mmCIF file of C-alpha atoms in Angstrom:
data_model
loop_
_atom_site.group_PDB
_atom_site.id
_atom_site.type_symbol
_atom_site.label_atom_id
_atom_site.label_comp_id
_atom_site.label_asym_id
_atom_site.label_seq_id
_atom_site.Cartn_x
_atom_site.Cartn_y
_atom_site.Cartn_z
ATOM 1 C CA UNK A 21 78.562 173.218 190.250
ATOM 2 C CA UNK A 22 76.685 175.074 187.709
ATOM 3 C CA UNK A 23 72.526 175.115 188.460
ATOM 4 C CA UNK A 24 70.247 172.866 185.701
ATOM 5 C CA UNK A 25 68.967 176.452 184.830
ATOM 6 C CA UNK A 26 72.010 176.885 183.496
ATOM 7 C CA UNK A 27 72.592 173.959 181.420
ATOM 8 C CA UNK A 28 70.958 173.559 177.974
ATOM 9 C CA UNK A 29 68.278 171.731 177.774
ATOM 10 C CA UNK A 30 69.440 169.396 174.661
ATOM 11 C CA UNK A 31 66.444 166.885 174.510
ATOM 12 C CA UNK A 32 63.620 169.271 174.516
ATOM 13 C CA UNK A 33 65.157 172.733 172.928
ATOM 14 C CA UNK A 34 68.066 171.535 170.470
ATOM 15 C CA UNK A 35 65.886 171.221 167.074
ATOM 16 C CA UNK A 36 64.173 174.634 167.821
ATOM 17 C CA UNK A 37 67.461 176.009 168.552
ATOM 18 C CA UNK A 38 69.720 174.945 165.679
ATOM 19 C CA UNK A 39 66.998 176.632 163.281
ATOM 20 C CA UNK A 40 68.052 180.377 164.844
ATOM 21 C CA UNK A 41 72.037 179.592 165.799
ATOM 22 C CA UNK A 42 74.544 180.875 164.261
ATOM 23 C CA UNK A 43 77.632 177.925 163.486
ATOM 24 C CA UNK A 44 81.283 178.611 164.190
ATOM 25 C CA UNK A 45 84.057 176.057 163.937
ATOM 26 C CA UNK A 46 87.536 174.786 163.872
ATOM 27 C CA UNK A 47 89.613 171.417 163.396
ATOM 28 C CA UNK A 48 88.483 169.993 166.712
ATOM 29 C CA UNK A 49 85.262 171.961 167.924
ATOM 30 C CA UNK A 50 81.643 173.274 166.241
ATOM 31 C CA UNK A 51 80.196 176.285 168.603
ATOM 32 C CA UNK A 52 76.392 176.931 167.831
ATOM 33 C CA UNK A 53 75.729 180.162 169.347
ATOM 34 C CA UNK A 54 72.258 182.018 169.225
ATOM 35 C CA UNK A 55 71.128 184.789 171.787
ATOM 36 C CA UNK A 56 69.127 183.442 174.706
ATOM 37 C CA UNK A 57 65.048 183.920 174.517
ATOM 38 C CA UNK A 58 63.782 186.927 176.545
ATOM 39 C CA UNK A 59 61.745 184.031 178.424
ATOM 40 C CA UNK A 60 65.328 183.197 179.765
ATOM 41 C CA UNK A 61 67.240 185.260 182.087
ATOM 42 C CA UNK A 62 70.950 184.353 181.500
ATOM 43 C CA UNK A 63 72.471 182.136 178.846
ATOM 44 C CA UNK A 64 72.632 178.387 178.706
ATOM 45 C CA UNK A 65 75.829 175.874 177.855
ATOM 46 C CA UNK A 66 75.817 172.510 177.115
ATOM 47 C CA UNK A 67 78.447 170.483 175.379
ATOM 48 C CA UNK A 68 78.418 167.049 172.994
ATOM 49 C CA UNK A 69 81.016 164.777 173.456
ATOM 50 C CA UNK A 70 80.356 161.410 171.351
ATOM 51 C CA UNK A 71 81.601 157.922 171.896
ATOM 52 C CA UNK A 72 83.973 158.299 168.435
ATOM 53 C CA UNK A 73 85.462 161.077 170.546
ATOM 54 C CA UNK A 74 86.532 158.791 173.346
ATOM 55 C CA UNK A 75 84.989 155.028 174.095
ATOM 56 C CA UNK A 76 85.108 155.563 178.818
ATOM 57 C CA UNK A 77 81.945 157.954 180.011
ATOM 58 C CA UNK A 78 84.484 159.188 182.727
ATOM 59 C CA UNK A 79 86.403 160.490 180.596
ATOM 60 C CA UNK A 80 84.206 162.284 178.173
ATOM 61 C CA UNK A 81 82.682 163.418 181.505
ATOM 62 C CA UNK A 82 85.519 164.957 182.656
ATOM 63 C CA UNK A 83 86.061 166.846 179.166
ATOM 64 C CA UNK A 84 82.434 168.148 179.444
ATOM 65 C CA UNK A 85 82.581 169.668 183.281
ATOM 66 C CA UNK A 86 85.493 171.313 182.360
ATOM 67 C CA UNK A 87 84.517 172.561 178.754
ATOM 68 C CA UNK A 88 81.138 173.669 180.390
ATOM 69 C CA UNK A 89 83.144 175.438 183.472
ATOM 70 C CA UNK A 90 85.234 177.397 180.352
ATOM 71 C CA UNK A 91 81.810 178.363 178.434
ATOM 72 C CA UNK A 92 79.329 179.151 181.549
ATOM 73 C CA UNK A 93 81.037 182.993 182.237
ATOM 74 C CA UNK A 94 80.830 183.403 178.970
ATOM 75 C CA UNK A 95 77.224 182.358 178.059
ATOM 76 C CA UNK A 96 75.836 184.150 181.460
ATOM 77 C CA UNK A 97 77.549 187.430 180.784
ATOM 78 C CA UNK A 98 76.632 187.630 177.471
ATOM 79 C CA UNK A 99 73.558 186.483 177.554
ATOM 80 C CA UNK A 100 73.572 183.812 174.568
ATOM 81 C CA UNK A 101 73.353 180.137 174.272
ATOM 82 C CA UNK A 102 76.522 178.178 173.458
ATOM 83 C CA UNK A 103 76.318 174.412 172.337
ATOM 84 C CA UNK A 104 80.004 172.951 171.768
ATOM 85 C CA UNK A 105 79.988 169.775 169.819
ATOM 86 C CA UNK A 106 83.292 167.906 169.968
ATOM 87 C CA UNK A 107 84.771 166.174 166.699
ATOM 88 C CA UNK A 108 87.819 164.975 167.773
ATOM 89 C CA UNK A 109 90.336 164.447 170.603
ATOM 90 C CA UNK A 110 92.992 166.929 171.468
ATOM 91 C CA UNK A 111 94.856 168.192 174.584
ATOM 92 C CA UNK A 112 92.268 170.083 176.959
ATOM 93 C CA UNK A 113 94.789 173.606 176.079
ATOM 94 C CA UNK A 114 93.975 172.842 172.525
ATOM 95 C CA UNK A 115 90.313 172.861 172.861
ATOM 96 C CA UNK A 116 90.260 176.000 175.004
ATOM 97 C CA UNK A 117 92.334 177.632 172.975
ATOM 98 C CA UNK A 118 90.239 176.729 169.931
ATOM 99 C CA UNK A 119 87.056 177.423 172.306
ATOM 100 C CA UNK A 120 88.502 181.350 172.382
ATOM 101 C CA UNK A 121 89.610 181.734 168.902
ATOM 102 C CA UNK A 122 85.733 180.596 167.721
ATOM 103 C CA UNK A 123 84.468 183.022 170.864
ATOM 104 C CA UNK A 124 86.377 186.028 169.053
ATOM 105 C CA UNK A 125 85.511 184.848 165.621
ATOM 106 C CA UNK A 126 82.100 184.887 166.479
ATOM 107 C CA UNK A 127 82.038 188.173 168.022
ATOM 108 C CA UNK A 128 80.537 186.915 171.027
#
């Protein structure tokens, strides 16, 4: 389980942080990625899944733990702040694989 210091805090932070992110995306995903304040120690993840996406919480649950388990090395080693917003369904390999190709477009 990944510690609440390590999730993104999307009520309180989001609006600040979409000013100074940087925007990445592909036919299923939009990355925001911005480099974490020197307040902060490691990166933050967090992920948006809307209803349109898929209409059962468990489900759009499951997609976010395991998006967020893909993105957490990623954010903490590199000390940066992802935000994944998903726009539409697709096979969990197809959103990883997109996940990587907009890591290594963005030059994360």
């Amino acid at each position: 389980m990944i510690s609440k210091s390590s999730k993104f805090p999307m009520r309180t932070e989001f609006f600040t942080f979409r000013k100074r992110a940087q925007i990445a995306h592909s036919l299923h995903l939009l990355l925001y990625y911005a480099v974490a304040p020197q307040a902060k120690l490691t990166g933050r993840s967090g992920v948006v899944i809307p209803k349109k996406v898929s209409k059962l919480a468990t489900s759009r649950n499951t997609l976010r733990r395991q998006l967020i388990d893909a993105m957490f090395p990623l954010a903490k080693s590199n000390n940066i702040d992802l935000i994944l917003f998903v726009k539409s369904m697709a096979p969990v390999d197809v959103l990883f694989s997109e996940l990587n190709q907009l890591v290594q477009a963005a030059h994360v």
